[in-house]
Amino acid sequence: MESNSTQNHVEDADRFSKLPDDILLDILGKGNMRACIRASFLSARWRHLPSLVPYISLQISDFLHSGNALDPVAINEAMSCMTKVARISLAAPGKKGIMKEISLRLLLSTNYLYDIGKIVCEAIDIGEVKSVELALPTVKFSLDCNEMDMLQHATDLICFFDATTTLFRHLSRIFLHNARFDELQMHHLLNSCKQLQHLMLNNCDTGDESVLKIDMPNSKISYLKLRSCRFERVEFLCLPKLSELHYELWYSFNAPFSFGLVPCLEELRLVCSMAHYQSGLSLSELLHGTKELHALTLDFQGEKVWMLPEGQNVYASFRNLSKLFMHGIYVRFGLLWTKTLLEAAPSLKTFGIKINNTMNSSRHLHLTRFQFGGFMAVKKHLQFVRAIMDYASSLDTILLEDKDFCEDCDAINSNRNCSSIGSMFPRNKCERDTIRSQLGVGVSCTTQIIFK
């Protein structure tokens, strides 16, 4: 009985091994490359198959457990393992070679990053690669990155770019995280990616409140996503192939972007809550320059609606709109105002609404006036006022009052040759403008600060 069982097992294995390469490759393609290579060692018949897989995906998450994401030793071991897998899967298969599509998600750290990059470059040089997707997340999350971290990430990325220019020239997609470039670096990087079609930037910029001008008449970029980028404004001067734009979580005082030549732009997604220092935005101003916009999504994230009422001014931008989605509308704000947008879009075929029953943050909707007696221009007082401004999304007036006058206290301070604490209250226009600036209140902010 045992002999028959063993014989049947061998026969089944033989039948499995007799399957053509196409079917075996389809089976191996169901898992990640690490699993694919492990499976190939189970049979001599399968040994050559990893180098024939047409789509190669190397994701750091397949090699690094989430619990070890910040462990340098674990990161180094994971990247080392990825390097070995890359070397096997991108080995030249000779006459049976096929054009490969490669997707890489690598950590922007360790020397193994360069090793993997060089392996991919070699595969490109011998004509084995059709396209490359690259994501370079950082070890630290966005919220944990300070300015020095972002500057270092940009430096590391540019060094990697300089060492693997062939890879970047063949990129079809790139996703960058947590980097602060200088303007020349940003332009050089983007202009060098000649085949780039999808560009995604998360927490990347050229400095706080900087202006990024994108003028790329020969660009193939069709999809662009900007998230949590601290540009004051992005000017899309010329992106002739751009068809879809996602702009999420901006920090601008005014309109976060403007359009020049974007003749193919059909889909626009805007996602942002309204900060205390931001005033409402004009949709007609935001959409000016779009000629073929067919789909528009506005997501307010359960906060105040940042869109200003415009009446018929928005009609020109909505004339070709066929899909309109309004997301993250706090239920207590009502919905009747959306009817104006429907009237402005005569070609509309799909209209979607998503409401939030609660505010996404623990903000106070009803607080409109805040009084602070005994205010002084010191850090702890400024931090407290700023916290109140963040908490009360409807705040329109802040009254900062000097301390109550006390003759006895002032006499004591005078006898001790000490200046009165009251002198720390902003007295003149220059001092008060400084306080307004420190609180993030600019000319476009609707919150009024009164000094008394």
Coordinates of C-alpha atoms in Angstrom, one line a residue:
M1 CA 0.0 0.0 0.0
E2 CA 2.8 2.4 0.9
S3 CA 4.6 1.6 -2.3
N4 CA 1.5 2.4 -4.4
S5 CA 0.9 5.7 -2.5
T6 CA 4.5 6.8 -3.2
Q7 CA 4.2 5.8 -6.9
N8 CA 0.9 7.8 -7.2
H9 CA 2.6 10.8 -5.6
V10 CA 5.5 10.6 -8.1
E11 CA 3.2 10.3 -11.0
D12 CA 1.2 13.3 -9.9
A13 CA 4.4 15.3 -9.5
D14 CA 5.5 14.2 -13.0
R15 CA 2.2 15.3 -14.5
F16 CA 2.5 18.6 -12.8
S17 CA 6.0 19.1 -14.1
K18 CA 4.9 18.3 -17.6
L19 CA 2.7 21.4 -17.7
P20 CA 4.0 24.0 -20.2
D21 CA 5.9 27.0 -19.0
D22 CA 3.0 29.4 -19.7
I23 CA 0.7 27.6 -17.2
L24 CA 3.5 27.2 -14.6
L25 CA 4.3 30.9 -14.9
D26 CA 0.7 31.7 -14.4
I27 CA 0.7 29.6 -11.2
L28 CA 3.8 31.2 -9.9
G29 CA 2.5 34.7 -10.8
K30 CA -0.3 34.3 -8.2
G31 CA 2.1 34.9 -5.3
N32 CA 4.9 37.4 -4.7
M33 CA 8.4 37.0 -6.1
R34 CA 9.7 35.7 -2.8
A35 CA 7.2 32.9 -2.8
C36 CA 7.8 32.3 -6.5
I37 CA 11.5 31.7 -6.0
R38 CA 10.9 29.5 -3.0
A39 CA 8.5 27.4 -5.1
S40 CA 11.1 27.1 -7.9
F41 CA 13.5 25.3 -5.6
L42 CA 11.0 22.5 -5.2
S43 CA 11.7 21.1 -8.6
A44 CA 14.5 21.2 -11.1
R45 CA 11.9 21.6 -13.8
W46 CA 10.8 24.9 -12.1
R47 CA 14.3 26.3 -11.4
H48 CA 14.5 28.5 -14.5
L49 CA 10.9 29.9 -14.2
P50 CA 11.5 33.0 -11.9
S51 CA 13.6 34.6 -14.6
L52 CA 10.7 34.2 -17.1
V53 CA 8.0 35.8 -15.0
P54 CA 6.7 38.8 -17.0
Y55 CA 5.6 40.9 -14.0
I56 CA 8.1 41.3 -11.1
S57 CA 6.9 42.9 -7.9
L58 CA 9.3 43.5 -5.1
Q59 CA 7.5 45.0 -2.2
I60 CA 9.3 45.7 1.1
S61 CA 6.1 44.6 3.0
D62 CA 6.7 41.1 1.6
F63 CA 10.0 40.9 3.4
L64 CA 9.6 43.1 6.5
H65 CA 7.0 42.4 9.2
S66 CA 5.2 45.5 10.3
G67 CA 6.4 45.0 13.9
N68 CA 10.0 45.4 12.7
A69 CA 9.4 48.4 10.5
L70 CA 11.7 50.6 12.6
D71 CA 14.3 48.0 13.5
P72 CA 17.5 48.8 11.5
V73 CA 18.7 45.2 11.7
A74 CA 15.4 43.8 10.4
I75 CA 15.4 46.5 7.6
N76 CA 18.9 45.6 6.5
E77 CA 18.0 41.9 6.4
A78 CA 14.8 42.5 4.5
M79 CA 16.6 44.7 1.9
S80 CA 19.4 42.1 1.6
C81 CA 16.8 39.4 0.9
M82 CA 15.1 41.6 -1.7
T83 CA 18.5 42.1 -3.4
K84 CA 18.9 38.3 -3.7
V85 CA 15.4 37.9 -5.1
A86 CA 15.9 40.8 -7.6
R87 CA 19.2 39.1 -8.8
I88 CA 17.4 35.8 -9.4
S89 CA 14.2 37.1 -10.9
L90 CA 16.1 39.6 -13.3
A91 CA 18.7 37.1 -14.4
A92 CA 19.0 37.1 -18.2
P93 CA 17.1 34.1 -19.4
G94 CA 18.7 34.0 -22.9
K95 CA 16.7 33.2 -26.0
K96 CA 13.5 32.8 -24.0
G97 CA 13.8 36.3 -22.6
I98 CA 10.6 38.4 -22.5
M99 CA 10.1 42.1 -21.7
K100 CA 9.4 42.5 -18.0
E101 CA 7.3 44.9 -16.1
I102 CA 8.9 45.7 -12.7
S103 CA 7.2 47.2 -9.6
L104 CA 9.6 48.2 -6.8
R105 CA 8.6 49.4 -3.3
L106 CA 11.9 49.9 -1.5
L107 CA 12.9 51.7 1.7
L108 CA 15.0 54.8 1.1
S109 CA 17.8 53.4 3.3
T110 CA 20.8 51.0 3.4
N111 CA 23.3 50.3 0.6
Y112 CA 21.1 47.4 -0.7
L113 CA 18.9 50.1 -2.3
Y114 CA 21.8 50.8 -4.7
D115 CA 22.4 47.1 -5.3
I116 CA 18.8 46.6 -6.4
G117 CA 18.9 49.7 -8.5
K118 CA 22.0 48.5 -10.3
I119 CA 20.5 45.1 -10.9
V120 CA 17.5 46.8 -12.6
C121 CA 19.7 49.0 -14.6
E122 CA 21.6 46.0 -15.9
A123 CA 18.3 44.4 -16.9
I124 CA 17.3 47.5 -18.7
D125 CA 20.6 47.8 -20.6
I126 CA 20.2 44.3 -22.0
G127 CA 16.7 45.0 -23.2
E128 CA 14.8 42.8 -20.7
V129 CA 12.6 45.5 -19.1
K130 CA 9.5 47.1 -20.6
S131 CA 8.6 49.5 -17.7
V132 CA 9.4 50.2 -14.1
E133 CA 7.3 51.5 -11.2
L134 CA 9.1 52.8 -8.2
A135 CA 8.0 53.8 -4.7
L136 CA 10.4 55.0 -2.1
P137 CA 8.8 55.3 1.3
T138 CA 10.9 56.3 4.3
V139 CA 11.5 54.5 7.5
K140 CA 9.7 57.3 9.4
F141 CA 6.1 58.1 8.9
S142 CA 5.1 61.5 7.5
L143 CA 3.9 62.9 10.9
D144 CA 7.2 61.9 12.5
C145 CA 9.4 63.6 9.9
N146 CA 10.8 67.0 10.7
E147 CA 12.5 69.4 8.3
M148 CA 16.0 67.9 8.7
D149 CA 14.5 64.4 8.0
M150 CA 12.9 65.7 4.8
L151 CA 16.1 67.4 3.6
Q152 CA 18.1 64.2 4.3
H153 CA 15.5 62.1 2.4
A154 CA 15.8 64.4 -0.6
T155 CA 19.6 64.2 -0.5
D156 CA 19.4 60.4 -0.3
L157 CA 17.0 60.2 -3.2
I158 CA 19.1 62.5 -5.4
C159 CA 22.2 60.4 -4.7
F160 CA 20.2 57.3 -5.6
F161 CA 19.0 59.0 -8.8
D162 CA 22.6 60.0 -9.7
A163 CA 23.7 56.4 -9.3
T164 CA 20.8 54.8 -11.2
T165 CA 19.9 57.3 -13.9
T166 CA 19.0 54.5 -16.4
L167 CA 16.3 53.3 -14.0
F168 CA 14.8 56.7 -13.6
R169 CA 14.8 57.3 -17.3
H170 CA 12.6 54.2 -17.8
L171 CA 10.2 54.9 -14.9
S172 CA 6.5 54.8 -15.9
R173 CA 5.4 55.5 -12.3
I174 CA 7.1 57.0 -9.2
F175 CA 5.8 57.6 -5.7
L176 CA 8.0 59.7 -3.4
H177 CA 7.6 60.4 0.3
N178 CA 8.7 62.9 2.9
A179 CA 11.4 64.8 1.0
R180 CA 12.2 68.5 0.8
F181 CA 14.0 69.3 -2.4
D182 CA 15.4 72.5 -3.7
E183 CA 13.7 73.8 -6.8
L184 CA 16.4 72.8 -9.2
Q185 CA 16.5 69.3 -7.8
M186 CA 12.8 68.9 -8.2
H187 CA 12.8 70.1 -11.8
H188 CA 15.9 68.0 -12.8
L189 CA 14.4 64.9 -11.3
L190 CA 11.0 65.3 -13.0
N191 CA 12.5 66.3 -16.4
S192 CA 14.9 63.3 -16.3
C193 CA 12.0 60.8 -16.0
K194 CA 11.3 60.8 -19.8
Q195 CA 8.8 57.9 -19.7
L196 CA 7.0 59.0 -16.6
Q197 CA 3.2 58.7 -16.8
H198 CA 2.1 58.5 -13.1
L199 CA 3.6 60.9 -10.5
M200 CA 2.7 60.7 -6.8
L201 CA 4.2 63.0 -4.1
N202 CA 3.4 62.5 -0.5
N203 CA 4.6 65.2 1.9
C204 CA 7.2 66.4 -0.6
D205 CA 7.9 70.1 -1.4
T206 CA 10.6 72.7 -2.1
G207 CA 10.1 74.5 1.2
D208 CA 7.2 75.9 3.3
E209 CA 4.9 78.2 1.3
S210 CA 7.0 77.7 -1.8
V211 CA 5.7 77.9 -5.4
L212 CA 6.2 75.0 -7.7
K213 CA 6.0 75.8 -11.4
I214 CA 5.5 72.7 -13.7
D215 CA 6.3 73.6 -17.3
M216 CA 6.9 70.3 -19.1
P217 CA 5.6 70.5 -22.7
N218 CA 7.2 67.1 -23.6
S219 CA 5.9 65.3 -20.5
K220 CA 3.9 62.1 -20.7
I221 CA 2.5 62.5 -17.2
S222 CA -1.2 61.6 -17.3
Y223 CA -1.9 61.0 -13.6
L224 CA -0.7 63.3 -10.8
K225 CA -1.4 63.0 -7.1
L226 CA -0.2 65.5 -4.5
R227 CA -0.9 64.8 -0.8
S228 CA 0.2 66.9 2.2
C229 CA 2.6 68.9 0.2
R230 CA 3.4 72.3 1.7
F231 CA 3.5 74.3 -1.4
E232 CA 1.7 77.7 -1.2
R233 CA 0.8 77.1 -4.8
V234 CA 1.5 74.8 -7.7
E235 CA 1.3 76.3 -11.1
F236 CA 0.5 73.7 -13.8
L237 CA 1.9 75.8 -16.6
C238 CA 2.1 73.1 -19.2
L239 CA 1.3 69.4 -18.8
P240 CA -0.2 68.5 -22.2
K241 CA -1.0 64.8 -21.3
L242 CA -2.4 65.3 -17.8
S243 CA -5.8 63.7 -17.6
E244 CA -6.3 63.1 -13.9
L245 CA -5.3 65.2 -10.9
H246 CA -5.7 64.4 -7.2
Y247 CA -4.8 67.3 -4.8
E248 CA -5.2 66.3 -1.2
L249 CA -4.6 68.1 2.1
W250 CA -3.1 71.5 1.1
Y251 CA -1.9 74.2 3.5
S252 CA -2.2 77.2 1.3
F253 CA -3.6 80.6 2.5
N254 CA -5.1 81.1 -1.0
A255 CA -5.9 79.0 -4.0
P256 CA -3.5 76.0 -3.9
F257 CA -3.0 75.6 -7.6
S258 CA -3.6 77.2 -11.0
F259 CA -3.9 75.8 -14.5
G260 CA -2.2 76.9 -17.7
L261 CA -2.1 74.5 -20.6
V262 CA -3.8 71.2 -19.4
P263 CA -5.9 70.4 -22.5
C264 CA -6.5 66.7 -21.5
L265 CA -7.5 67.2 -17.9
E266 CA -10.8 65.3 -17.4
E267 CA -10.8 64.2 -13.8
L268 CA -10.1 66.3 -10.7
R269 CA -10.3 65.2 -7.1
L270 CA -9.9 67.8 -4.3
V271 CA -9.7 66.6 -0.7
C272 CA -9.1 68.9 2.3
S273 CA -10.6 70.2 5.5
M274 CA -10.6 73.9 6.1
A275 CA -8.0 75.1 8.6
H276 CA -8.6 78.1 10.8
Y277 CA -6.2 80.3 8.8
Q278 CA -7.8 79.5 5.4
S279 CA -10.6 81.4 3.9
G280 CA -13.1 80.0 1.3
L281 CA -12.0 79.2 -2.2
S282 CA -13.6 80.1 -5.5
L283 CA -14.3 77.0 -7.6
S284 CA -14.4 79.1 -10.7
E285 CA -10.9 80.4 -9.9
L286 CA -9.6 76.9 -9.1
L287 CA -11.1 75.4 -12.3
H288 CA -10.1 78.3 -14.6
G289 CA -8.1 76.9 -17.5
T290 CA -9.9 73.5 -17.6
K291 CA -11.7 72.9 -20.9
E292 CA -12.6 69.2 -20.8
L293 CA -13.3 68.5 -17.2
H294 CA -15.8 65.6 -17.0
A295 CA -15.5 64.3 -13.4
L296 CA -15.1 66.4 -10.2
T297 CA -14.9 65.1 -6.6
L298 CA -14.9 67.6 -3.7
D299 CA -14.2 66.1 -0.2
F300 CA -14.5 68.3 2.8
Q301 CA -13.6 65.6 5.3
G302 CA -16.5 66.3 7.6
E303 CA -15.3 69.9 8.3
K304 CA -16.4 73.4 7.2
V305 CA -17.2 73.7 3.5
W306 CA -14.4 75.7 2.0
M307 CA -16.2 76.4 -1.3
L308 CA -17.5 79.9 -1.7
P309 CA -21.0 80.6 -3.1
E310 CA -20.6 81.9 -6.7
G311 CA -23.9 81.5 -8.5
Q312 CA -23.4 81.5 -12.3
N313 CA -19.7 82.2 -12.2
V314 CA -19.0 78.5 -12.0
Y315 CA -21.2 77.6 -15.1
A316 CA -18.3 77.8 -17.6
S317 CA -16.2 75.3 -15.7
F318 CA -19.2 72.9 -15.3
R319 CA -20.5 72.9 -18.8
N320 CA -18.9 69.5 -19.8
L321 CA -19.2 67.9 -16.3
S322 CA -20.8 64.5 -16.4
K323 CA -19.9 63.3 -12.9
L324 CA -19.9 65.3 -9.6
F325 CA -19.3 63.8 -6.2
M326 CA -19.5 65.7 -2.9
H327 CA -18.0 63.8 0.0
G328 CA -17.4 64.5 3.7
I329 CA -20.2 67.0 4.1
Y330 CA -21.1 67.4 7.8
V331 CA -24.8 66.6 8.1
R332 CA -25.6 69.7 10.1
F333 CA -24.5 72.0 7.3
G334 CA -27.4 70.9 5.2
L335 CA -27.5 69.9 1.5
L336 CA -29.7 72.3 -0.3
W337 CA -26.8 74.5 -1.3
T338 CA -25.6 71.7 -3.6
K339 CA -28.5 72.3 -5.9
T340 CA -26.7 75.4 -7.3
L341 CA -24.0 73.1 -8.6
L342 CA -26.5 70.8 -10.3
E343 CA -28.0 73.8 -12.1
A344 CA -24.5 74.8 -13.3
A345 CA -23.9 71.4 -14.9
P346 CA -26.3 70.7 -17.8
S347 CA -24.5 67.6 -18.9
L348 CA -24.4 65.9 -15.5
K349 CA -25.2 62.2 -15.5
T350 CA -23.9 61.1 -12.1
F351 CA -24.3 63.0 -8.9
G352 CA -23.0 61.5 -5.6
I353 CA -23.2 62.7 -2.0
K354 CA -21.5 61.3 1.1
I355 CA -22.3 63.0 4.5
N356 CA -20.6 62.7 7.8
N357 CA -22.8 62.4 10.9
T358 CA -20.0 63.5 13.1
M359 CA -17.0 65.9 12.8
N360 CA -13.8 64.0 11.9
S361 CA -12.0 66.0 14.5
S362 CA -13.1 67.0 18.0
R363 CA -13.7 70.6 17.0
H364 CA -16.3 72.9 18.4
L365 CA -18.7 74.1 15.8
H366 CA -20.5 76.8 17.8
L367 CA -17.7 78.7 19.4
T368 CA -17.3 82.0 17.5
R369 CA -15.7 84.3 20.1
F370 CA -12.7 83.8 22.4
Q371 CA -11.5 86.2 25.1
F372 CA -8.1 86.0 26.7
G373 CA -7.5 88.4 29.6
G374 CA -3.9 88.9 30.8
F375 CA -2.5 87.9 27.5
M376 CA 1.3 88.1 27.1
A377 CA 3.5 87.5 24.1
V378 CA 5.0 84.4 25.5
K379 CA 5.2 80.9 23.9
K380 CA 2.7 79.2 26.2
H381 CA 0.1 81.8 25.7
L382 CA 0.6 81.7 21.9
Q383 CA 0.4 77.9 21.9
F384 CA -2.9 78.0 23.9
V385 CA -4.5 80.6 21.6
R386 CA -3.4 78.5 18.5
A387 CA -4.9 75.4 20.1
I388 CA -8.2 77.1 20.6
M389 CA -8.2 78.3 17.0
D390 CA -7.6 74.7 15.8
Y391 CA -10.4 73.4 18.1
A392 CA -13.0 76.0 17.2
S393 CA -13.5 75.8 13.4
S394 CA -16.2 78.6 13.4
L395 CA -14.1 81.0 15.5
D396 CA -14.4 84.5 14.0
T397 CA -13.2 86.8 16.8
I398 CA -10.3 86.6 19.3
L399 CA -10.1 89.3 22.0
L400 CA -6.6 89.5 23.6
E401 CA -6.7 91.7 26.6
D402 CA -3.9 93.2 28.7
K403 CA -3.7 92.4 32.4
D404 CA -5.8 94.4 34.8
F405 CA -4.0 97.5 36.1
C406 CA -2.8 97.3 39.7
E407 CA -1.1 100.3 41.3
D408 CA 0.3 98.2 44.2
C409 CA 1.8 95.5 41.9
D410 CA 3.3 98.1 39.6
A411 CA 4.8 100.0 42.6
I412 CA 6.4 96.8 43.9
N413 CA 7.9 96.0 40.4
S414 CA 9.2 99.5 40.2
N415 CA 10.9 99.4 43.6
R416 CA 12.5 96.1 42.5
N417 CA 13.8 97.7 39.3
C418 CA 11.8 95.1 37.4
S419 CA 9.7 95.8 34.3
S420 CA 6.0 95.3 34.6
I421 CA 4.7 92.0 33.2
G422 CA 2.2 94.2 31.4
S423 CA 5.0 95.3 29.1
M424 CA 4.8 91.9 27.4
F425 CA 1.5 92.8 25.9
P426 CA 1.8 93.8 22.3
R427 CA 1.4 97.6 22.2
N428 CA 2.2 98.9 18.7
K429 CA 1.2 97.8 15.2
C430 CA 4.5 96.0 14.5
E431 CA 4.2 93.9 17.7
R432 CA 0.6 93.1 17.0
D433 CA 1.3 92.1 13.4
T434 CA 4.0 89.8 14.7
I435 CA 1.5 88.1 17.0
R436 CA -1.0 87.7 14.1
S437 CA 1.7 86.2 12.0
Q438 CA 2.7 83.8 14.8
L439 CA -0.9 82.7 15.1
G440 CA -1.1 82.0 11.4
V441 CA -3.5 84.8 10.7
G442 CA -3.0 86.4 7.3
V443 CA -4.9 88.8 5.1
S444 CA -7.1 85.9 3.8
C445 CA -8.1 84.6 7.2
T446 CA -11.6 85.3 8.4
T447 CA -10.7 85.2 12.1
Q448 CA -10.3 88.7 13.6
I449 CA -7.8 89.4 16.4
I450 CA -8.6 92.4 18.6
F451 CA -6.0 93.7 21.1
K452 CA -7.5 95.6 24.1

